[in-house]
Amino acid sequence: MVGMNTGCEGIRRRHDTALYHPHTLSNGIVVWLQKSTLIPSNEGFLFIVFSGVGGRLDPANRPGVAHYFEHIPHRGTVRYPSREALMNPVAELGGSADVANTTADRIIYAAFLPEENLRTAAETIFEIAENPLLRTEDIELERDAILKEYEKQQSSGDIVSSWCFLRALYGEHPLGSNVLGTPDSIRAITPGDVRAFHERFYHAGNLVLFCGGAFAERNDAIRTLEKQFGSIRAGQKTDLTLDHPIPFKKTGRVRVHEPKAGRDSIRMAWLLPTVTARDAVAITELGRVLSYGTSSPLFKELRESGGLVYEHNLVRCESRHDASLIRFLCPTEKKHFSTAERIFFDVLQGLDSSYVVECHRRAQLERKRTFLTPRIACYDPVDTPDAIDDLLVYRRPISHHERETLHDSLTLESIFRWRDFLLETKPFVVEIHAD
């Protein structure tokens, strides 16, 4: 017997676009080179990832420094002293190099160019990461842009609710701080703060490269990257041991009043040490069984029978290198909070094993029509960058076929073990009131 013995074990998507092989440059930088059976276009991509370097390393009194710094290199580098000088050569070749993103755990920059322009991509990303000018006037001029970004973020009720939840869950831990900072901290950040962040954290010990798409087909890809990035100064990977312990096993209930949230919601959270990739797949499958799609039992009870919610996919597992979070999110009026909680636990308690097996079988069959382009397999500006996040959590990317193998190996016992954990472990509950 394999897994749940659905008869669909072994079905795989035709092309595994998330397969990467490691290569180490002379200064210790690891390049993850994509090995895909499908390269659908002439576009190549190059990502530079500062792994473990993000908002959680902000100074305690200056939340937002990591994100603030992310903005500055695009304003000019030693070789390309203005935004136009940096970006125009890439644009003239039909490419782009303006993608950048900061989370609590990493900062990335990326370039997308035709296959023959790998050298240009490498030169551009190198300049952004290694040689930003960090001029005082640029740092001051960018302040208003970041404040406007903060204002835009605050116009989204769902984002505001999410940060209210994280702040309540993590408390004083840096993971409870908005990566953008606050208006006061953004105004308080100095050019010295920005320069110190770059000097302390931007070195080869924290740097990883992802190279893929058409670039990965080039025989000289690693040689080109060695020539460009091999000169970056070596350094020890930043120790992410923090003074603030993560509040594992946190329980209780918090009520947050936030009009900017736009609508009421209740969130239940189980925060625990990082689970294995196999357990993450099991928890994700449990969430899918409970609340993914219109036939899922939680969706039917909350929406079809109760009219409490619009959304589905309400149960998720989110992992980082030092913690995993299982959460149930229910956006509904506060008068329905207790009903939503009761329904959640009733559905958990009454979960039918035959329905679990059927959902598992359908998920296996869905692989036949799954297609991800090489770029999305590494990073999408909207969705989570799976390969990069895998590196942060599990120290290597996990390919689609490997994850499908883990999925096939799931048993009813592995699903119901996590079901029982949720039933037997008190959650931390956050009520968000939008009035």
Short mmCIF file of C-alpha atoms in Angstrom, two decimals:
data_model
loop_
_atom_site.label_atom_id
_atom_site.label_comp_id
_atom_site.label_asym_id
_atom_site.label_seq_id
_atom_site.Cartn_x
_atom_site.Cartn_y
_atom_site.Cartn_z
CA MET A 1 0.00 0.00 0.00
CA VAL A 2 1.33 3.43 -0.97
CA GLY A 3 -0.05 6.46 0.89
CA MET A 4 -3.85 6.34 0.76
CA ASN A 5 -3.80 3.82 -2.10
CA THR A 6 -6.01 5.94 -4.37
CA GLY A 7 -4.64 4.37 -7.53
CA CYS A 8 -3.37 7.77 -8.70
CA GLU A 9 0.02 7.64 -7.00
CA GLY A 10 2.84 8.37 -9.41
CA ILE A 11 0.97 10.92 -11.51
CA ARG A 12 3.33 13.84 -12.06
CA ARG A 13 3.12 17.14 -13.86
CA ARG A 14 4.89 16.78 -17.18
CA HIS A 15 7.56 19.42 -16.56
CA ASP A 16 9.23 20.04 -13.20
CA THR A 17 10.21 23.69 -13.52
CA ALA A 18 11.25 23.94 -9.86
CA LEU A 19 14.30 21.69 -10.07
CA TYR A 20 17.54 23.50 -9.16
CA HIS A 21 21.12 22.24 -8.78
CA PRO A 22 23.66 24.02 -6.55
CA HIS A 23 27.03 25.37 -7.70
CA THR A 24 29.45 27.16 -5.35
CA LEU A 25 31.50 30.15 -6.49
CA SER A 26 35.06 30.76 -5.29
CA ASN A 27 33.92 33.08 -2.45
CA GLY A 28 31.28 30.67 -1.15
CA ILE A 29 28.22 32.13 -2.92
CA VAL A 30 25.85 29.33 -3.92
CA VAL A 31 24.21 29.53 -7.34
CA TRP A 32 21.01 27.51 -7.76
CA LEU A 33 20.87 26.73 -11.49
CA GLN A 34 17.53 25.66 -12.88
CA LYS A 35 17.37 22.24 -14.50
CA SER A 36 14.05 22.15 -16.29
CA THR A 37 12.85 19.94 -19.13
CA LEU A 38 10.89 22.93 -20.43
CA ILE A 39 12.16 26.39 -21.31
CA PRO A 40 9.15 27.96 -23.05
CA SER A 41 10.75 31.24 -24.11
CA ASN A 42 14.04 32.99 -24.75
CA GLU A 43 13.80 34.82 -21.43
CA GLY A 44 16.31 34.17 -18.68
CA PHE A 45 16.05 35.28 -15.08
CA LEU A 46 18.65 36.06 -12.44
CA PHE A 47 17.75 36.62 -8.80
CA ILE A 48 20.07 37.75 -6.07
CA VAL A 49 18.72 36.76 -2.66
CA PHE A 50 20.01 38.09 0.65
CA SER A 51 18.93 35.06 2.64
CA GLY A 52 18.01 35.74 6.25
CA VAL A 53 18.46 39.48 5.71
CA GLY A 54 15.12 41.25 6.05
CA GLY A 55 12.84 43.17 8.33
CA ARG A 56 13.53 41.02 11.37
CA LEU A 57 17.08 42.45 11.41
CA ASP A 58 15.88 46.04 11.65
CA PRO A 59 17.18 47.98 14.67
CA ALA A 60 14.69 47.75 17.52
CA ASN A 61 13.88 51.45 17.34
CA ARG A 62 13.95 51.65 13.53
CA PRO A 63 11.51 49.18 11.96
CA GLY A 64 11.60 49.55 8.19
CA VAL A 65 15.37 49.96 7.61
CA ALA A 66 15.72 46.76 5.53
CA HIS A 67 12.83 47.77 3.28
CA TYR A 68 14.06 51.35 3.09
CA PHE A 69 17.45 50.13 1.91
CA GLU A 70 15.84 47.90 -0.74
CA HIS A 71 14.63 51.04 -2.54
CA ILE A 72 17.94 52.91 -2.69
CA PRO A 73 20.20 50.93 -5.10
CA HIS A 74 17.81 51.54 -8.00
CA ARG A 75 18.52 55.27 -7.66
CA GLY A 76 22.12 54.82 -8.78
CA THR A 77 25.30 52.75 -8.47
CA VAL A 78 29.01 53.38 -8.91
CA ARG A 79 28.95 52.31 -12.56
CA TYR A 80 25.43 53.57 -13.31
CA PRO A 81 24.96 56.75 -11.24
CA SER A 82 21.26 57.33 -11.99
CA ARG A 83 18.07 55.27 -12.32
CA GLU A 84 18.05 55.91 -16.07
CA ALA A 85 21.69 54.88 -16.49
CA LEU A 86 20.98 51.67 -14.57
CA MET A 87 17.66 50.67 -16.14
CA ASN A 88 17.82 51.97 -19.72
CA PRO A 89 20.49 49.54 -21.01
CA VAL A 90 18.35 46.64 -19.76
CA ALA A 91 15.14 48.09 -21.21
CA GLU A 92 16.82 48.67 -24.59
CA LEU A 93 17.47 44.92 -24.76
CA GLY A 94 13.81 44.15 -24.04
CA GLY A 95 14.36 43.28 -20.40
CA SER A 96 13.62 44.58 -16.92
CA ALA A 97 15.58 44.86 -13.69
CA ASP A 98 13.23 46.79 -11.44
CA VAL A 99 11.86 43.83 -9.45
CA ALA A 100 12.76 44.00 -5.76
CA ASN A 101 11.04 42.79 -2.63
CA THR A 102 11.61 42.67 1.13
CA THR A 103 10.07 40.32 3.67
CA ALA A 104 10.95 39.64 7.29
CA ASP A 105 13.43 36.98 6.18
CA ARG A 106 15.00 38.06 2.88
CA ILE A 107 15.58 40.78 0.29
CA ILE A 108 15.65 40.02 -3.43
CA TYR A 109 16.55 41.82 -6.65
CA ALA A 110 15.93 40.36 -10.09
CA ALA A 111 16.64 40.88 -13.78
CA PHE A 112 14.81 39.37 -16.77
CA LEU A 113 16.51 39.47 -20.16
CA PRO A 114 16.87 37.44 -23.38
CA GLU A 115 19.27 34.48 -23.22
CA GLU A 116 22.15 36.26 -24.97
CA ASN A 117 22.15 39.03 -22.33
CA LEU A 118 23.18 37.06 -19.23
CA ARG A 119 26.26 39.23 -18.84
CA THR A 120 24.14 42.38 -18.76
CA ALA A 121 21.80 40.81 -16.21
CA ALA A 122 24.74 39.81 -14.02
CA GLU A 123 26.41 43.22 -14.26
CA THR A 124 23.18 45.01 -13.40
CA ILE A 125 22.29 42.83 -10.41
CA PHE A 126 25.88 42.97 -9.17
CA GLU A 127 25.86 46.77 -9.24
CA ILE A 128 22.52 46.91 -7.41
CA ALA A 129 23.67 44.57 -4.65
CA GLU A 130 27.32 45.47 -4.27
CA ASN A 131 27.85 49.06 -5.44
CA PRO A 132 24.88 51.28 -4.57
CA LEU A 133 25.91 54.90 -4.17
CA LEU A 134 23.72 55.45 -1.08
CA ARG A 135 23.82 59.20 -1.56
CA THR A 136 22.25 61.25 1.20
CA GLU A 137 20.05 63.12 -1.28
CA ASP A 138 18.73 59.83 -2.73
CA ILE A 139 17.94 58.45 0.71
CA GLU A 140 16.07 61.63 1.63
CA LEU A 141 14.21 61.79 -1.69
CA GLU A 142 13.03 58.18 -1.36
CA ARG A 143 11.42 58.84 2.03
CA ASP A 144 8.24 60.34 0.58
CA ALA A 145 7.91 57.44 -1.88
CA ILE A 146 8.10 54.92 0.98
CA LEU A 147 5.55 56.88 3.01
CA LYS A 148 3.23 56.75 0.00
CA GLU A 149 3.83 53.00 -0.27
CA TYR A 150 2.83 52.72 3.39
CA GLU A 151 -0.32 54.76 2.74
CA LYS A 152 -1.22 52.49 -0.18
CA GLN A 153 -0.71 49.43 1.98
CA GLN A 154 -2.97 50.89 4.65
CA SER A 155 -5.74 51.34 2.07
CA SER A 156 -6.09 47.56 1.86
CA GLY A 157 -8.26 46.31 4.70
CA ASP A 158 -7.03 42.74 4.32
CA ILE A 159 -3.38 43.80 4.63
CA VAL A 160 -4.19 45.94 7.68
CA SER A 161 -6.01 42.99 9.26
CA SER A 162 -3.05 40.72 8.56
CA TRP A 163 -0.62 43.07 10.31
CA CYS A 164 -3.02 43.48 13.25
CA PHE A 165 -3.05 39.70 13.57
CA LEU A 166 0.75 39.34 13.36
CA ARG A 167 1.30 42.14 15.87
CA ALA A 168 -1.09 40.46 18.33
CA LEU A 169 0.48 37.03 17.76
CA TYR A 170 4.18 37.94 17.92
CA GLY A 171 4.00 40.92 20.27
CA GLU A 172 7.42 42.58 20.67
CA HIS A 173 9.15 40.01 18.50
CA PRO A 174 10.38 41.59 15.22
CA LEU A 175 8.01 39.33 13.26
CA GLY A 176 5.18 41.39 14.70
CA SER A 177 6.45 44.57 13.02
CA ASN A 178 5.34 45.78 9.61
CA VAL A 179 8.28 45.32 7.21
CA LEU A 180 7.64 48.85 5.92
CA GLY A 181 7.91 50.26 9.43
CA THR A 182 5.61 53.00 10.71
CA PRO A 183 5.25 56.59 9.49
CA ASP A 184 7.28 57.73 12.51
CA SER A 185 10.07 55.19 11.99
CA ILE A 186 10.22 55.88 8.23
CA ARG A 187 10.66 59.59 8.99
CA ALA A 188 13.30 58.79 11.63
CA ILE A 189 15.51 56.52 9.50
CA THR A 190 18.78 58.27 8.69
CA PRO A 191 21.27 57.87 5.84
CA GLY A 192 23.61 56.39 8.47
CA ASP A 193 21.06 53.69 9.30
CA VAL A 194 20.80 52.72 5.63
CA ARG A 195 24.56 52.65 5.06
CA ALA A 196 25.17 50.63 8.24
CA PHE A 197 22.60 48.03 7.15
CA HIS A 198 24.35 47.59 3.80
CA GLU A 199 27.81 47.39 5.36
CA ARG A 200 26.78 44.85 7.98
CA PHE A 201 24.65 42.44 5.96
CA TYR A 202 25.41 42.72 2.24
CA HIS A 203 28.27 40.23 1.80
CA ALA A 204 28.84 36.80 0.25
CA GLY A 205 27.91 34.95 3.45
CA ASN A 206 24.30 36.08 3.10
CA LEU A 207 24.06 36.02 -0.68
CA VAL A 208 22.47 33.36 -2.90
CA LEU A 209 21.81 33.42 -6.65
CA PHE A 210 18.99 31.81 -8.61
CA CYS A 211 19.65 31.53 -12.34
CA GLY A 212 17.12 30.03 -14.69
CA GLY A 213 14.96 30.16 -17.75
CA ALA A 214 16.97 30.46 -20.95
CA PHE A 215 20.06 31.55 -18.99
CA ALA A 216 20.32 28.03 -17.54
CA GLU A 217 20.78 26.59 -21.03
CA ARG A 218 24.02 28.50 -21.53
CA ASN A 219 27.20 26.47 -21.12
CA ASP A 220 28.97 29.50 -19.66
CA ALA A 221 26.33 30.43 -17.07
CA ILE A 222 28.40 29.53 -14.00
CA ARG A 223 31.60 30.99 -15.49
CA THR A 224 29.79 34.26 -16.20
CA LEU A 225 28.44 34.44 -12.65
CA GLU A 226 31.83 33.55 -11.16
CA LYS A 227 33.47 36.36 -13.11
CA GLN A 228 30.87 38.87 -11.92
CA PHE A 229 30.10 37.79 -8.36
CA GLY A 230 33.26 35.93 -7.30
CA SER A 231 34.85 39.21 -6.18
CA ILE A 232 32.21 40.02 -3.54
CA ARG A 233 33.78 40.01 -0.10
CA ALA A 234 33.35 36.85 1.91
CA GLY A 235 31.61 36.88 5.25
CA GLN A 236 29.92 34.76 7.89
CA LYS A 237 26.23 34.12 7.40
CA THR A 238 24.27 36.35 9.73
CA ASP A 239 23.22 34.65 12.96
CA LEU A 240 19.45 34.99 13.23
CA THR A 241 19.40 34.15 16.93
CA LEU A 242 17.28 36.90 18.41
CA ASP A 243 16.85 38.23 21.92
CA HIS A 244 13.08 37.92 21.56
CA PRO A 245 11.90 34.29 21.74
CA ILE A 246 9.09 33.28 19.42
CA PRO A 247 5.93 32.81 21.52
CA PHE A 248 5.31 29.13 20.80
CA LYS A 249 2.18 27.54 22.27
CA LYS A 250 0.64 30.97 22.78
CA THR A 251 -3.03 30.82 23.79
CA GLY A 252 -5.70 33.25 24.86
CA ARG A 253 -7.84 35.79 23.05
CA VAL A 254 -7.15 39.34 21.94
CA ARG A 255 -9.61 41.91 20.59
CA VAL A 256 -8.24 44.51 18.19
CA HIS A 257 -10.25 47.56 17.13
CA GLU A 258 -9.05 48.80 13.74
CA PRO A 259 -11.42 50.76 11.45
CA LYS A 260 -8.90 50.54 8.59
CA ALA A 261 -9.45 46.78 8.51
CA GLY A 262 -12.66 47.47 6.64
CA ARG A 263 -14.45 44.34 7.86
CA ASP A 264 -14.56 42.16 10.93
CA SER A 265 -12.64 38.89 11.04
CA ILE A 266 -11.64 36.19 13.48
CA ARG A 267 -8.33 34.36 13.25
CA MET A 268 -7.14 31.32 15.15
CA ALA A 269 -3.45 30.48 15.23
CA TRP A 270 -1.29 27.56 16.30
CA LEU A 271 2.38 28.62 16.40
CA LEU A 272 4.95 25.85 16.68
CA PRO A 273 8.59 25.11 15.81
CA THR A 274 9.29 24.55 12.13
CA VAL A 275 7.73 21.35 10.85
CA THR A 276 9.34 19.07 8.28
CA ALA A 277 8.50 19.35 4.60
CA ARG A 278 6.45 16.15 4.91
CA ASP A 279 4.42 17.56 7.80
CA ALA A 280 3.96 20.86 5.94
CA VAL A 281 2.50 18.91 3.03
CA ALA A 282 0.20 17.02 5.43
CA ILE A 283 -1.05 20.21 7.08
CA THR A 284 -1.57 21.85 3.69
CA GLU A 285 -3.57 18.81 2.58
CA LEU A 286 -5.69 19.02 5.73
CA GLY A 287 -6.40 22.68 4.99
CA ARG A 288 -7.30 21.82 1.43
CA VAL A 289 -9.68 19.07 2.55
CA LEU A 290 -11.35 21.35 5.07
CA SER A 291 -11.81 24.54 3.10
CA TYR A 292 -10.64 24.46 -0.52
CA GLY A 293 -13.42 24.65 -3.07
CA THR A 294 -17.18 24.81 -2.90
CA SER A 295 -17.55 21.14 -1.92
CA SER A 296 -15.29 21.40 1.13
CA PRO A 297 -17.11 20.80 4.44
CA LEU A 298 -15.95 23.98 6.17
CA PHE A 299 -16.92 26.15 3.21
CA LYS A 300 -20.33 24.49 2.96
CA GLU A 301 -21.07 24.99 6.65
CA LEU A 302 -19.80 28.57 6.81
CA ARG A 303 -21.22 29.81 3.52
CA GLU A 304 -23.84 27.50 2.09
CA SER A 305 -25.55 26.74 5.39
CA GLY A 306 -24.70 29.83 7.41
CA GLY A 307 -24.01 32.61 4.90
CA LEU A 308 -21.07 33.66 7.09
CA VAL A 309 -18.26 34.02 4.53
CA TYR A 310 -17.55 34.60 0.86
CA GLU A 311 -14.01 33.18 0.61
CA HIS A 312 -12.79 29.61 0.75
CA ASN A 313 -9.26 28.22 1.39
CA LEU A 314 -9.44 29.49 4.98
CA VAL A 315 -7.01 27.04 6.64
CA ARG A 316 -3.32 27.32 5.79
CA CYS A 317 0.17 26.38 6.95
CA GLU A 318 2.94 28.96 6.66
CA SER A 319 6.53 28.00 7.47
CA ARG A 320 9.74 29.90 8.05
CA HIS A 321 13.13 28.62 9.16
CA ASP A 322 12.36 28.89 12.88
CA ALA A 323 8.57 28.60 13.16
CA SER A 324 5.47 27.20 11.48
CA LEU A 325 2.05 28.78 11.72
CA ILE A 326 -1.25 27.00 11.21
CA ARG A 327 -4.09 29.47 10.97
CA PHE A 328 -7.82 29.65 10.35
CA LEU A 329 -9.05 32.95 8.96
CA CYS A 330 -12.75 33.74 8.87
CA PRO A 331 -13.79 37.19 7.63
CA THR A 332 -17.30 37.55 9.04
CA GLU A 333 -19.29 39.91 11.21
CA LYS A 334 -18.32 39.90 14.87
CA LYS A 335 -21.79 38.70 15.87
CA HIS A 336 -20.92 35.45 14.06
CA PHE A 337 -17.49 34.87 15.67
CA SER A 338 -18.62 32.27 18.17
CA THR A 339 -20.65 30.46 15.51
CA ALA A 340 -17.65 30.38 13.17
CA GLU A 341 -15.44 28.92 15.91
CA ARG A 342 -18.01 26.27 16.74
CA ILE A 343 -18.42 25.31 13.08
CA PHE A 344 -14.65 25.05 12.62
CA PHE A 345 -14.21 22.60 15.49
CA ASP A 346 -17.39 20.68 14.61
CA VAL A 347 -16.15 20.16 11.04
CA LEU A 348 -12.73 19.09 12.33
CA GLN A 349 -14.31 16.61 14.74
CA GLY A 350 -16.61 15.16 12.10
CA LEU A 351 -14.06 14.93 9.28
CA ASP A 352 -14.87 11.89 7.16
CA SER A 353 -11.95 9.66 6.15
CA SER A 354 -13.55 8.65 2.83
CA TYR A 355 -13.88 12.32 1.89
CA VAL A 356 -10.21 12.88 2.78
CA VAL A 357 -9.19 10.05 0.43
CA GLU A 358 -11.39 11.40 -2.37
CA CYS A 359 -9.94 14.91 -2.03
CA HIS A 360 -6.47 13.41 -2.09
CA ARG A 361 -7.26 11.52 -5.29
CA ARG A 362 -8.59 14.66 -6.97
CA ALA A 363 -5.48 16.60 -6.01
CA GLN A 364 -3.32 13.88 -7.57
CA LEU A 365 -5.34 14.01 -10.80
CA GLU A 366 -5.02 17.78 -10.97
CA ARG A 367 -1.31 17.38 -11.64
CA LYS A 368 -2.18 16.35 -15.21
CA ARG A 369 -3.22 19.90 -16.00
CA THR A 370 -0.70 21.76 -13.83
CA PHE A 371 1.73 24.04 -15.62
CA LEU A 372 4.09 26.58 -14.16
CA THR A 373 6.50 28.67 -16.20
CA PRO A 374 10.14 28.70 -15.08
CA ARG A 375 9.83 32.27 -13.81
CA ILE A 376 6.81 31.55 -11.61
CA ALA A 377 8.51 28.43 -10.28
CA CYS A 378 11.09 30.74 -8.75
CA TYR A 379 9.25 33.95 -8.14
CA ASP A 380 6.03 35.73 -8.94
CA PRO A 381 5.56 39.37 -7.86
CA VAL A 382 2.15 38.52 -6.42
CA ASP A 383 2.52 34.98 -5.06
CA THR A 384 5.00 33.44 -2.67
CA PRO A 385 8.39 32.68 -4.27
CA ASP A 386 8.35 28.94 -3.62
CA ALA A 387 11.92 27.98 -4.48
CA ILE A 388 13.38 30.91 -2.55
CA ASP A 389 11.17 30.30 0.48
CA ASP A 390 12.08 26.59 0.42
CA LEU A 391 15.73 27.60 0.60
CA LEU A 392 15.04 29.73 3.68
CA VAL A 393 13.00 27.06 5.43
CA TYR A 394 14.62 23.78 4.35
CA ARG A 395 18.04 25.05 3.16
CA ARG A 396 17.36 23.92 -0.40
CA PRO A 397 14.61 24.27 -3.00
CA ILE A 398 12.12 21.41 -3.13
CA SER A 399 11.12 20.46 -6.66
CA HIS A 400 7.53 19.98 -7.77
CA HIS A 401 8.07 16.27 -8.32
CA GLU A 402 9.63 15.87 -4.88
CA ARG A 403 6.69 17.66 -3.29
CA GLU A 404 4.30 15.45 -5.28
CA THR A 405 6.14 12.38 -4.00
CA LEU A 406 5.70 13.65 -0.44
CA HIS A 407 2.02 14.25 -1.22
CA ASP A 408 1.62 10.68 -2.52
CA SER A 409 3.15 9.30 0.67
CA LEU A 410 0.51 10.90 2.92
CA THR A 411 -1.62 8.49 4.90
CA LEU A 412 -4.92 9.00 6.68
CA GLU A 413 -2.98 8.73 9.92
CA SER A 414 -0.71 11.63 8.96
CA ILE A 415 -3.71 13.84 8.14
CA PHE A 416 -5.71 12.92 11.22
CA ARG A 417 -2.67 13.36 13.48
CA TRP A 418 -2.70 17.06 12.61
CA ARG A 419 -6.50 17.13 12.85
CA ASP A 420 -6.18 15.82 16.40
CA PHE A 421 -3.45 18.36 17.17
CA LEU A 422 -5.81 21.20 16.25
CA LEU A 423 -8.61 19.70 18.33
CA GLU A 424 -6.43 19.06 21.38
CA THR A 425 -4.31 22.24 21.36
CA LYS A 426 -5.78 25.56 22.37
CA PRO A 427 -5.28 28.21 19.69
CA PHE A 428 -4.43 31.87 20.03
CA VAL A 429 -7.51 33.81 18.90
CA VAL A 430 -7.50 37.31 17.46
CA GLU A 431 -10.80 39.13 16.98
CA ILE A 432 -10.50 42.10 14.63
CA HIS A 433 -13.33 44.60 14.96
CA ALA A 434 -13.55 47.11 12.15
CA ASP A 435 -15.96 49.48 13.91
#
